[in-house]
Coordinates of C-alpha atoms and ligand atoms in Angstrom, one line a residue:
A1 CA 253.2 26.8 -4.3
L2 CA 250.7 24.6 -2.6
P3 CA 252.1 21.2 -1.5
V4 CA 249.6 19.6 -3.9
E5 CA 250.9 16.0 -3.5
S6 CA 250.7 16.0 0.2
I7 CA 247.3 17.6 0.2
R8 CA 246.0 15.1 -2.4
A9 CA 247.3 12.1 -0.5
L10 CA 245.6 13.2 2.8
A11 CA 242.5 14.7 1.2
D12 CA 241.8 11.3 -0.4
L13 CA 241.5 9.8 3.1
H14 CA 238.7 12.3 3.9
P15 CA 236.3 12.2 0.9
K16 CA 233.3 14.5 0.9
P17 CA 230.0 12.6 1.3
A18 CA 227.8 12.9 -1.8
Q19 CA 224.6 14.9 -1.6
V20 CA 225.5 16.9 1.5
R21 CA 225.7 20.6 1.2
F22 CA 227.7 22.3 4.0
Q23 CA 227.4 25.9 5.1
Y24 CA 229.6 28.0 7.4
G25 CA 226.8 29.6 9.4
T26 CA 226.2 31.5 12.6
A27 CA 228.7 29.4 14.5
G28 CA 230.7 27.7 11.8
F29 CA 229.9 24.4 10.3
R30 CA 227.4 22.4 12.4
T31 CA 225.4 19.3 11.6
I32 CA 225.2 15.6 12.3
A33 CA 228.8 14.5 13.3
S34 CA 228.9 11.5 11.0
V35 CA 229.1 13.6 7.8
L36 CA 231.7 16.1 9.1
D37 CA 235.0 14.2 8.5
S38 CA 235.9 16.0 5.2
V39 CA 234.9 19.3 6.6
L40 CA 237.3 19.0 9.5
F41 CA 240.2 18.1 7.1
R42 CA 239.4 21.0 4.9
V43 CA 239.0 23.4 7.8
G44 CA 242.5 22.4 8.9
V45 CA 243.9 23.4 5.6
L46 CA 241.9 26.6 5.6
A47 CA 243.0 27.6 9.1
A48 CA 246.6 27.2 8.0
L49 CA 246.0 29.4 4.9
R50 CA 244.3 32.0 7.1
S51 CA 247.4 32.0 9.4
K52 CA 249.7 32.4 6.4
K53 CA 247.6 35.3 5.2
L54 CA 248.0 36.9 8.6
D55 CA 251.7 36.5 8.6
G56 CA 251.9 33.4 10.7
K57 CA 249.6 34.6 13.5
T58 CA 248.0 31.7 15.3
I59 CA 244.4 30.8 14.2
G60 CA 242.1 28.9 16.5
V61 CA 239.8 26.0 15.6
M62 CA 237.1 24.8 18.0
V63 CA 235.4 21.5 17.4
T64 CA 232.0 21.7 19.1
A65 CA 228.3 21.8 18.5
S66 CA 227.6 23.7 21.7
H67 CA 223.9 23.5 22.6
N68 CA 223.0 21.0 19.8
P69 CA 222.2 17.4 20.6
E70 CA 225.1 15.0 21.3
E71 CA 225.1 13.4 17.9
D72 CA 225.8 16.7 16.2
N73 CA 229.2 18.3 16.0
G74 CA 230.7 21.3 14.4
V75 CA 233.7 23.4 13.9
K76 CA 234.5 27.1 13.9
L77 CA 237.5 29.2 13.3
V78 CA 238.9 31.9 15.6
D79 CA 240.8 34.9 14.4
P80 CA 244.1 36.1 16.0
R81 CA 242.5 38.5 18.6
G82 CA 240.3 35.7 19.7
E83 CA 237.3 36.9 17.8
M84 CA 235.2 35.0 15.3
L85 CA 236.5 34.4 11.8
D86 CA 236.3 37.5 9.6
T87 CA 233.0 37.1 7.8
S88 CA 234.6 37.7 4.4
W89 CA 236.3 34.3 4.7
E90 CA 233.1 32.4 5.4
I91 CA 232.2 32.0 1.7
H92 CA 235.7 30.5 1.1
A93 CA 235.1 28.0 4.0
T94 CA 231.7 27.1 2.5
A95 CA 233.1 26.7 -1.0
L96 CA 236.0 24.5 0.1
S97 CA 233.7 22.3 2.1
N98 CA 231.5 21.7 -0.8
A99 CA 234.1 20.8 -3.5
Q100 CA 233.0 17.2 -4.3
T101 CA 236.3 15.5 -5.3
T102 CA 239.9 15.9 -4.2
D103 CA 240.6 17.6 -7.6
N104 CA 237.8 20.0 -7.1
F105 CA 239.1 20.8 -3.6
I106 CA 242.6 21.4 -4.9
S107 CA 241.4 23.8 -7.6
E108 CA 239.2 25.6 -5.1
L109 CA 242.2 26.0 -2.8
E110 CA 244.3 27.4 -5.7
R111 CA 241.5 29.8 -6.4
V112 CA 241.4 30.9 -2.8
V113 CA 245.2 31.4 -2.6
Q114 CA 245.1 33.5 -5.7
T115 CA 242.0 35.5 -4.9
L116 CA 243.2 36.4 -1.5
N117 CA 246.8 36.8 -2.6
I118 CA 248.2 34.4 0.1
D119 CA 252.0 34.2 0.4
L120 CA 252.5 30.5 0.8
S121 CA 256.1 30.9 2.0
K122 CA 254.8 32.3 5.3
P123 CA 254.7 30.1 8.4
A124 CA 251.3 28.9 9.7
H125 CA 250.2 28.2 13.3
V126 CA 246.9 26.7 14.4
V127 CA 245.7 25.9 18.0
Y128 CA 242.7 23.7 18.4
A129 CA 240.4 22.1 21.0
R130 CA 237.2 20.2 21.3
D131 CA 234.3 19.6 23.6
T132 CA 233.4 16.3 25.2
R133 CA 231.3 14.9 22.3
P134 CA 232.1 11.2 21.5
S135 CA 232.7 12.2 17.9
G136 CA 235.3 14.8 18.8
A137 CA 238.4 12.7 18.9
S138 CA 238.2 11.4 15.4
L139 CA 237.1 14.8 14.0
V140 CA 240.2 16.3 15.6
A141 CA 242.3 13.6 13.9
S142 CA 240.9 14.7 10.6
L143 CA 241.6 18.3 11.4
E144 CA 245.2 17.4 12.3
D145 CA 245.6 15.8 8.8
G146 CA 244.5 19.1 7.2
I147 CA 247.0 21.1 9.3
K148 CA 249.7 18.6 8.4
A149 CA 248.8 18.5 4.7
V150 CA 250.0 22.1 4.3
G151 CA 252.9 21.8 6.7
A152 CA 251.4 24.1 9.4
E153 CA 252.3 23.8 13.0
G154 CA 249.5 22.7 15.2
R155 CA 249.0 22.9 19.0
N156 CA 246.4 20.6 20.6
A157 CA 244.7 22.4 23.5
G158 CA 242.8 19.2 24.4
V159 CA 239.2 19.0 25.7
T160 CA 238.2 22.5 26.9
T161 CA 235.6 25.2 26.6
T162 CA 235.1 27.4 23.5
P163 CA 235.9 30.6 25.5
I164 CA 239.2 29.1 26.8
L165 CA 240.2 28.3 23.2
H166 CA 239.4 31.9 22.3
Y167 CA 241.4 33.1 25.3
L168 CA 244.4 30.9 24.2
V169 CA 244.4 32.3 20.7
R170 CA 244.6 35.9 22.0
A171 CA 247.1 35.0 24.6
I172 CA 249.4 33.3 22.1
N173 CA 249.2 36.1 19.6
T174 CA 249.8 38.9 22.2
K175 CA 252.6 37.1 24.1
G176 CA 255.5 39.3 25.0
T177 CA 253.7 42.4 23.6
K178 CA 252.3 45.4 25.5
E179 CA 248.8 44.0 24.8
S180 CA 249.7 40.6 26.5
Y181 CA 246.4 39.0 27.4
G182 CA 247.7 36.5 29.9
E183 CA 249.7 33.2 30.1
D184 CA 248.8 31.0 27.1
S185 CA 247.6 28.1 29.1
E186 CA 244.5 27.0 30.9
E187 CA 246.2 27.8 34.1
G188 CA 246.9 31.3 32.9
Y189 CA 243.1 31.6 32.2
F190 CA 242.1 30.4 35.6
L191 CA 244.6 32.6 37.4
K192 CA 243.6 35.7 35.4
L193 CA 239.9 35.3 36.2
T194 CA 240.2 34.1 39.8
N195 CA 242.8 36.7 40.8
A196 CA 240.4 39.4 39.5
Y197 CA 237.4 37.8 41.2
K198 CA 239.1 37.6 44.5
K199 CA 240.1 41.3 44.4
L200 CA 236.6 42.3 43.4
V201 CA 234.9 40.5 46.3
S202 CA 237.7 41.0 48.9
T203 CA 235.5 43.1 51.1
R204 CA 232.4 41.0 50.8
E205 CA 231.2 37.9 52.7
T206 CA 231.5 34.5 51.1
P207 CA 228.2 33.8 49.4
E208 CA 226.0 30.7 49.8
P209 CA 226.9 27.9 47.5
L210 CA 226.0 28.3 43.8
I211 CA 224.7 25.3 42.0
I212 CA 226.0 24.9 38.4
D213 CA 224.2 22.7 35.9
C214 CA 227.1 21.7 33.7
A215 CA 224.9 20.3 30.9
N216 CA 226.9 17.0 31.2
G217 CA 229.5 18.7 29.0
V218 CA 233.0 20.2 29.1
G219 CA 231.9 22.9 31.5
A220 CA 232.0 20.2 34.2
P221 CA 235.8 19.4 34.4
I222 CA 236.6 23.1 33.7
A223 CA 234.3 24.4 36.4
A224 CA 235.8 21.8 38.8
R225 CA 239.3 23.3 38.1
L226 CA 237.9 26.8 38.4
A227 CA 236.6 25.8 41.9
E228 CA 240.2 24.8 42.9
Y229 CA 241.5 28.2 41.9
L230 CA 238.7 30.0 43.6
G231 CA 239.7 28.1 46.8
G232 CA 236.4 28.6 48.7
T233 CA 235.9 32.3 47.8
L234 CA 232.9 31.1 45.8
P235 CA 231.5 27.7 46.9
L236 CA 230.3 25.8 43.8
V237 CA 228.2 22.7 43.6
L238 CA 228.5 20.9 40.3
E239 CA 225.5 19.1 38.9
N240 CA 225.0 17.3 35.5
A241 CA 228.7 16.6 35.3
S242 CA 228.4 13.1 33.7
I243 CA 230.6 13.7 30.6
T244 CA 230.9 10.0 29.7
T245 CA 227.3 8.9 30.0
P246 CA 226.1 8.4 26.4
G247 CA 223.3 10.7 25.3
A248 CA 223.5 12.9 28.5
L249 CA 225.0 16.0 26.9
N250 CA 222.5 18.9 26.8
N251 CA 219.7 16.4 27.4
A252 CA 217.0 17.9 29.6
C253 CA 219.6 20.2 31.1
G254 CA 221.9 23.0 30.2
A255 CA 221.4 26.7 29.2
D256 CA 219.4 26.0 26.1
Y257 CA 217.0 23.7 27.8
V258 CA 216.4 26.2 30.5
K259 CA 215.9 29.1 28.1
T260 CA 213.6 27.2 25.7
S261 CA 211.5 25.3 28.2
Q262 CA 211.6 28.0 30.9
K263 CA 211.9 25.2 33.4
L264 CA 214.3 23.9 36.0
P265 CA 216.2 20.9 34.6
P266 CA 214.4 17.9 36.2
S267 CA 217.7 16.6 37.5
L268 CA 218.0 19.7 39.8
A269 CA 214.6 19.1 41.5
G270 CA 215.3 18.7 45.2
R271 CA 218.9 19.9 44.8
L272 CA 218.2 23.6 44.3
Q273 CA 216.7 25.0 47.5
P274 CA 214.2 27.9 47.5
G275 CA 216.2 31.1 47.5
Q276 CA 219.4 29.4 46.4
R277 CA 221.2 30.6 43.2
G278 CA 221.6 28.2 40.3
C279 CA 222.9 28.5 36.8
S280 CA 223.2 26.4 33.7
L281 CA 226.0 26.2 31.1
D282 CA 225.7 24.9 27.6
G283 CA 227.7 22.1 25.9
D284 CA 230.8 24.2 25.3
A285 CA 230.3 26.6 28.3
D286 CA 229.8 29.8 26.4
R287 CA 226.2 30.4 27.5
L288 CA 224.9 31.1 30.9
M289 CA 221.4 31.1 32.4
Y290 CA 220.7 31.9 36.1
F291 CA 217.6 30.9 38.0
Y292 CA 216.1 30.4 41.5
L293 CA 213.1 29.0 43.2
D294 CA 211.0 31.4 45.2
E295 CA 209.6 30.4 48.6
R296 CA 206.6 28.8 46.9
G297 CA 209.0 26.7 44.9
Q298 CA 208.1 28.7 41.7
F299 CA 210.9 28.7 39.1
H300 CA 212.3 32.1 38.0
M301 CA 214.7 32.4 35.1
L302 CA 217.4 35.1 34.9
D303 CA 218.4 35.1 31.2
G304 CA 221.0 37.0 29.1
D305 CA 218.8 40.0 29.1
K306 CA 218.6 40.1 32.9
I307 CA 222.4 39.6 33.0
A308 CA 222.9 42.5 30.7
A309 CA 220.6 44.7 32.8
L310 CA 222.4 43.7 36.1
V311 CA 225.9 44.3 34.7
A312 CA 225.2 47.4 32.7
A313 CA 223.7 49.2 35.7
F314 CA 226.6 48.2 37.9
I315 CA 229.2 49.5 35.4
V316 CA 227.3 52.8 35.0
E317 CA 227.2 53.2 38.7
L318 CA 231.0 52.8 38.9
D319 CA 231.6 55.4 36.2
S320 CA 228.9 57.6 34.8
Q321 CA 231.3 59.4 32.4
M322 CA 232.0 56.3 30.2
K323 CA 229.9 55.8 27.2
V324 CA 228.3 52.5 28.1
G325 CA 226.1 50.9 25.5
V326 CA 224.1 47.6 25.2
V327 CA 223.7 45.4 22.2
Q328 CA 220.8 42.9 22.0
T329 CA 219.0 40.8 19.3
A330 CA 215.3 40.5 18.4
Y331 CA 215.0 37.8 21.0
A332 CA 215.6 40.3 23.8
N333 CA 212.5 40.5 26.0
G334 CA 210.6 43.7 25.2
A335 CA 210.6 44.6 28.9
S336 CA 214.4 44.4 29.0
T337 CA 214.8 46.6 26.0
K338 CA 212.4 49.1 27.6
Y339 CA 214.3 49.0 30.9
L340 CA 217.7 49.4 29.3
S341 CA 216.8 52.0 26.7
E342 CA 215.4 54.3 29.5
R343 CA 219.0 54.3 30.9
L344 CA 221.5 53.6 28.1
P345 CA 221.9 53.5 24.3
V346 CA 220.6 50.1 23.1
R347 CA 221.2 48.6 19.6
C348 CA 219.5 45.6 18.1
V349 CA 221.5 43.4 15.7
Q350 CA 221.0 40.0 14.1
T351 CA 221.6 36.8 16.0
G352 CA 225.2 35.5 16.3
V353 CA 227.8 36.6 18.7
K354 CA 230.0 38.0 15.9
H355 CA 227.3 40.6 15.1
L356 CA 226.9 41.7 18.7
H357 CA 230.6 41.7 19.3
H358 CA 231.2 44.1 16.5
A359 CA 228.4 46.4 17.5
A360 CA 229.6 46.5 21.1
E361 CA 233.0 47.6 19.9
H362 CA 231.6 51.1 19.2
Y363 CA 231.1 52.0 22.8
N364 CA 233.7 52.8 25.5
I365 CA 232.2 49.8 27.3
G366 CA 229.9 47.6 25.3
V367 CA 227.6 45.2 27.1
Y368 CA 226.3 42.5 24.7
F369 CA 224.1 39.6 25.6
E370 CA 221.8 37.4 23.6
A371 CA 218.7 36.4 25.5
N372 CA 220.0 32.8 25.4
G373 CA 222.8 33.8 27.8
H374 CA 225.6 34.3 25.2
G375 CA 227.5 37.5 25.7
T376 CA 230.2 39.5 27.4
V377 CA 231.3 43.1 28.1
L378 CA 233.9 44.8 25.9
F379 CA 236.3 47.5 27.1
S380 CA 237.5 49.5 24.0
P381 CA 241.3 49.9 23.6
P382 CA 241.2 53.6 24.5
T383 CA 239.1 52.7 27.6
Q384 CA 241.7 50.2 28.6
D385 CA 244.5 52.7 28.2
L386 CA 242.5 55.2 30.2
L387 CA 242.0 52.7 33.0
Q388 CA 245.8 52.2 33.1
T389 CA 246.7 55.9 33.2
Y390 CA 243.9 57.6 35.0
Q391 CA 244.8 59.5 38.2
P392 CA 241.9 59.3 40.7
S393 CA 241.3 62.4 42.8
T394 CA 239.1 61.0 45.5
P395 CA 239.1 57.7 47.5
A396 CA 235.7 56.8 45.9
Q397 CA 237.2 57.3 42.4
S398 CA 240.1 55.2 43.3
T399 CA 238.0 52.3 44.4
A400 CA 235.8 52.6 41.3
L401 CA 238.9 52.6 39.1
E402 CA 240.3 49.5 40.8
H403 CA 237.0 47.7 40.3
L404 CA 236.9 48.6 36.6
R405 CA 240.5 47.4 36.1
N406 CA 239.6 44.2 37.8
L407 CA 236.4 43.8 35.8
N408 CA 238.5 44.2 32.6
Q409 CA 240.6 41.2 33.8
L410 CA 237.7 39.2 34.9
I411 CA 235.5 39.5 31.8
N412 CA 236.6 37.5 28.7
Q413 CA 237.3 40.1 26.1
T414 CA 237.3 37.7 23.2
V415 CA 233.9 36.1 23.3
G416 CA 230.9 35.2 25.6
D417 CA 232.2 33.0 28.4
A418 CA 229.8 31.3 30.8
L419 CA 232.3 30.9 33.6
S420 CA 233.7 34.4 33.3
D421 CA 230.1 35.8 33.1
M422 CA 229.2 33.7 36.1
L423 CA 231.9 35.2 38.2
L424 CA 230.9 38.7 36.9
V425 CA 227.3 38.1 38.0
E426 CA 228.5 36.9 41.4
V427 CA 230.6 40.0 41.8
V428 CA 227.6 42.3 41.1
L429 CA 225.3 40.3 43.3
A430 CA 227.8 40.5 46.1
H431 CA 228.3 44.3 45.7
K432 CA 224.6 45.0 45.5
A433 CA 223.7 42.5 48.2
Y434 CA 221.1 41.2 45.8
S435 CA 219.4 37.8 46.0
G436 CA 217.9 36.3 42.9
T437 CA 214.6 38.0 43.8
E438 CA 216.0 41.5 43.9
W439 CA 217.9 41.0 40.7
D440 CA 214.8 39.5 39.1
S441 CA 212.7 42.6 40.1
L442 CA 214.8 45.0 38.0
Y443 CA 212.0 44.5 35.4
V444 CA 209.2 42.0 34.8
D445 CA 209.7 39.8 31.7
L446 CA 206.9 39.9 29.1
P447 CA 205.6 36.3 28.7
N448 CA 207.1 34.8 25.6
R449 CA 207.4 31.5 23.7
L450 CA 210.0 30.1 21.4
V451 CA 209.1 27.3 19.0
K452 CA 210.9 25.5 16.2
V453 CA 209.4 24.5 12.8
V454 CA 211.0 21.9 10.6
V455 CA 210.5 23.0 7.0
A456 CA 211.6 21.5 3.6
D457 CA 214.1 24.3 3.0
R458 CA 215.0 26.8 5.7
N459 CA 217.1 28.8 3.2
Q460 CA 213.8 30.0 1.7
F461 CA 213.5 32.2 4.8
K462 CA 215.2 35.6 4.4
T463 CA 215.0 38.5 6.9
E464 CA 215.8 42.1 7.3
D465 CA 215.7 44.8 10.0
A466 CA 217.9 42.7 12.4
E467 CA 215.8 39.7 11.6
R468 CA 212.6 41.3 12.8
Q469 CA 211.0 41.2 9.3
L470 CA 210.7 38.4 6.8
V471 CA 211.2 39.3 3.2
S472 CA 210.9 35.8 1.9
P473 CA 208.6 33.8 1.5
V474 CA 206.8 36.8 0.0
G475 CA 203.6 37.7 1.8
L476 CA 204.2 35.7 5.0
Q477 CA 205.3 38.8 7.0
Q478 CA 202.0 40.5 6.3
K479 CA 200.1 37.5 7.5
I480 CA 202.2 37.5 10.7
N481 CA 201.5 41.2 11.2
E482 CA 197.8 40.7 10.9
L483 CA 197.9 38.0 13.5
V484 CA 200.2 39.9 15.9
R485 CA 197.8 42.9 15.8
R486 CA 195.1 40.8 17.5
Y487 CA 197.3 40.2 20.6
D488 CA 197.7 42.7 23.4
G489 CA 201.4 43.5 23.6
G490 CA 202.0 41.1 20.8
R491 CA 205.3 40.8 19.0
S492 CA 206.6 37.9 16.9
F493 CA 209.2 37.2 14.3
V494 CA 210.4 34.3 12.3
R495 CA 214.0 33.5 11.2
P496 CA 216.0 30.5 10.0
S497 CA 218.3 29.0 12.5
G498 CA 222.0 29.2 11.7
T499 CA 222.9 26.1 13.8
E500 CA 220.0 23.7 13.4
D501 CA 218.0 22.7 10.4
V502 CA 214.8 24.5 11.6
V503 CA 213.0 27.8 11.4
R504 CA 212.6 29.6 14.8
V505 CA 209.5 31.4 15.8
Y506 CA 209.5 33.9 18.8
A507 CA 206.4 35.5 20.2
E508 CA 205.6 37.8 23.1
A509 CA 202.3 39.0 24.5
S510 CA 201.1 40.5 27.8
I511 CA 199.6 37.2 29.0
K512 CA 201.4 33.9 28.9
A513 CA 198.6 31.9 27.3
Q514 CA 198.4 34.5 24.5
A515 CA 202.2 34.4 23.9
D516 CA 202.0 30.6 23.5
E517 CA 199.0 30.9 21.3
L518 CA 200.6 33.5 19.1
A519 CA 203.8 31.5 18.8
F520 CA 201.9 28.4 17.7
R521 CA 199.7 30.3 15.3
V522 CA 202.7 31.9 13.6
A523 CA 204.4 28.5 13.5
G524 CA 201.2 27.2 11.9
L525 CA 201.5 29.9 9.2
V526 CA 205.1 29.0 8.6
Y527 CA 204.2 25.3 8.4
D528 CA 201.3 25.9 6.0
E529 CA 203.4 28.1 3.8
C530 CA 206.3 25.8 3.5
G531 CA 205.1 22.4 4.4
G532 CA 207.7 19.9 5.6
N533 CA 207.6 16.5 7.1
P534 CA 204.2 15.9 8.7
A535 CA 205.9 14.0 11.4
T536 CA 207.6 17.2 12.5
R537 CA 204.8 19.7 13.0
P538 CA 205.7 22.7 15.2
K539 CA 207.0 21.6 18.5
Ligands
G16_1 C1 225.2 29.8 18.5 C2 225.7 31.3 18.3 C3 224.7 32.2 19.0 C4 223.3 32.0 18.6 C5 223.0 30.5 18.8 C6 221.6 30.1 18.2 O1 225.3 29.5 19.9 O2 227.0 31.4 18.7 O3 225.1 33.5 18.8 O4 222.4 32.7 19.4 O5 223.9 29.7 18.1 O6 221.6 30.5 16.8 P1 220.5 30.1 15.8 O7 219.2 30.6 16.4 O8 220.8 30.8 14.6 O9 220.5 28.6 15.7 P2 225.9 28.2 20.4 O10 226.0 28.4 21.9 O11 225.1 27.1 19.9 O12 227.3 28.2 19.8

């Protein structure tokens, strides 16, 4: 039976705030940190139950709000193979988080145990970590109370990146098996990645230094350690590494800033030289954006779509027999979709890494990237087996095979990982002898604009067709269509964010001014339809 008394005693210390409704969304629970205490406690309990349900396998919990502002925080669960929580459990997470009293919470727990037929006599293991947010330490303490309340065993992985936590979960659960993913430590992670990187670039010259904008987040200390393991094979210059400066996290820097504003973080002005490669991480280092300045000092962004194009082409060149496919979302630049679909199968799915990840599993090698720089490359289990057993018949085949084996080690197979992706990009650039300019010229991005609209209730917005069509509010899509038709090369869609309390509007057109105008006019339609706080008109 559930240890009701111990749960009750600890749950009383973490009461749910009245009038707040929580939702396990695109990236778990995410909102202003000050209301999250009870959620963390309850997630601790739920993670333990999930572990019991899966026969004591280790479940991961990451405390982060990634690209969101510093005052936000969040928490997401990681399943045993290092992938996102099975979606069928999200409703249980949401229900548990919204039980108002301790009694309600306990009855909800009993319901979950019964519905899911959880054998409570099984052991439970949870590994957890957090990013650098000031609210993180106390939220982790609440999580630990939840883990303790059900007598589960917890392992604190400290302050680290989201992808490292995913790595650890997979490494712990595969330890000593033939699928062993690596040593279950940060060191194991660094060694796995850097050994593969060094082999992949062993015949290439050391590149010019790469500037990393660390978003003043956890990517800074982790990239610093990565640099030690790389030992000069890839010179890194870390910028925006102030993890203790209040308010600095993701502020006018980081991958989301670069993608949304399509600008160089002001703090890098004068640091990034024309022609030099730079990249930005986000607050938990799972997103990556590259950029460079041309000789006129003009900023050029190389986003997730450009990364997908670069990497997919490289893999296909290594092995034209493999079924390589690409997965994107509606945010993918139309020019990237055109470029890729002329070469490979391309699928569009809804926003959220979990959706892309699952779609990518259908290919021998599945390349998935969101335009915002979140993504990875998956090698299917049969492909991994084939890479192990294949007998090459020519020297060229043998080299290609070695490269694919090393790429399989280099690329985080559990989730999008900015640092692993960064090494991947560097490998491809080194092999192709590409500068930013050559990479950028694979195709020319269509001008585009992303805006947010604050509305009274974003849950009114419902979409279909991989988020490209609004079905609610009724009639709004038709108005958008009428507007879009008036713009050359126009495309636009509206969807509720899963991580911020806003509705997002994306627009593309063949001329920049038109893309901006279309985005703002669609945002205006959204605003007029749904109102909101006049202080927060589209921005
Ligand atoms: C999270 C998700 C991403 C998603 C992003 C924005 O990223 O993991 O898949 O693209 O949120 O989602 P939305 O537009 O629904 O707010 P992160 O880096 O914030 O964890």
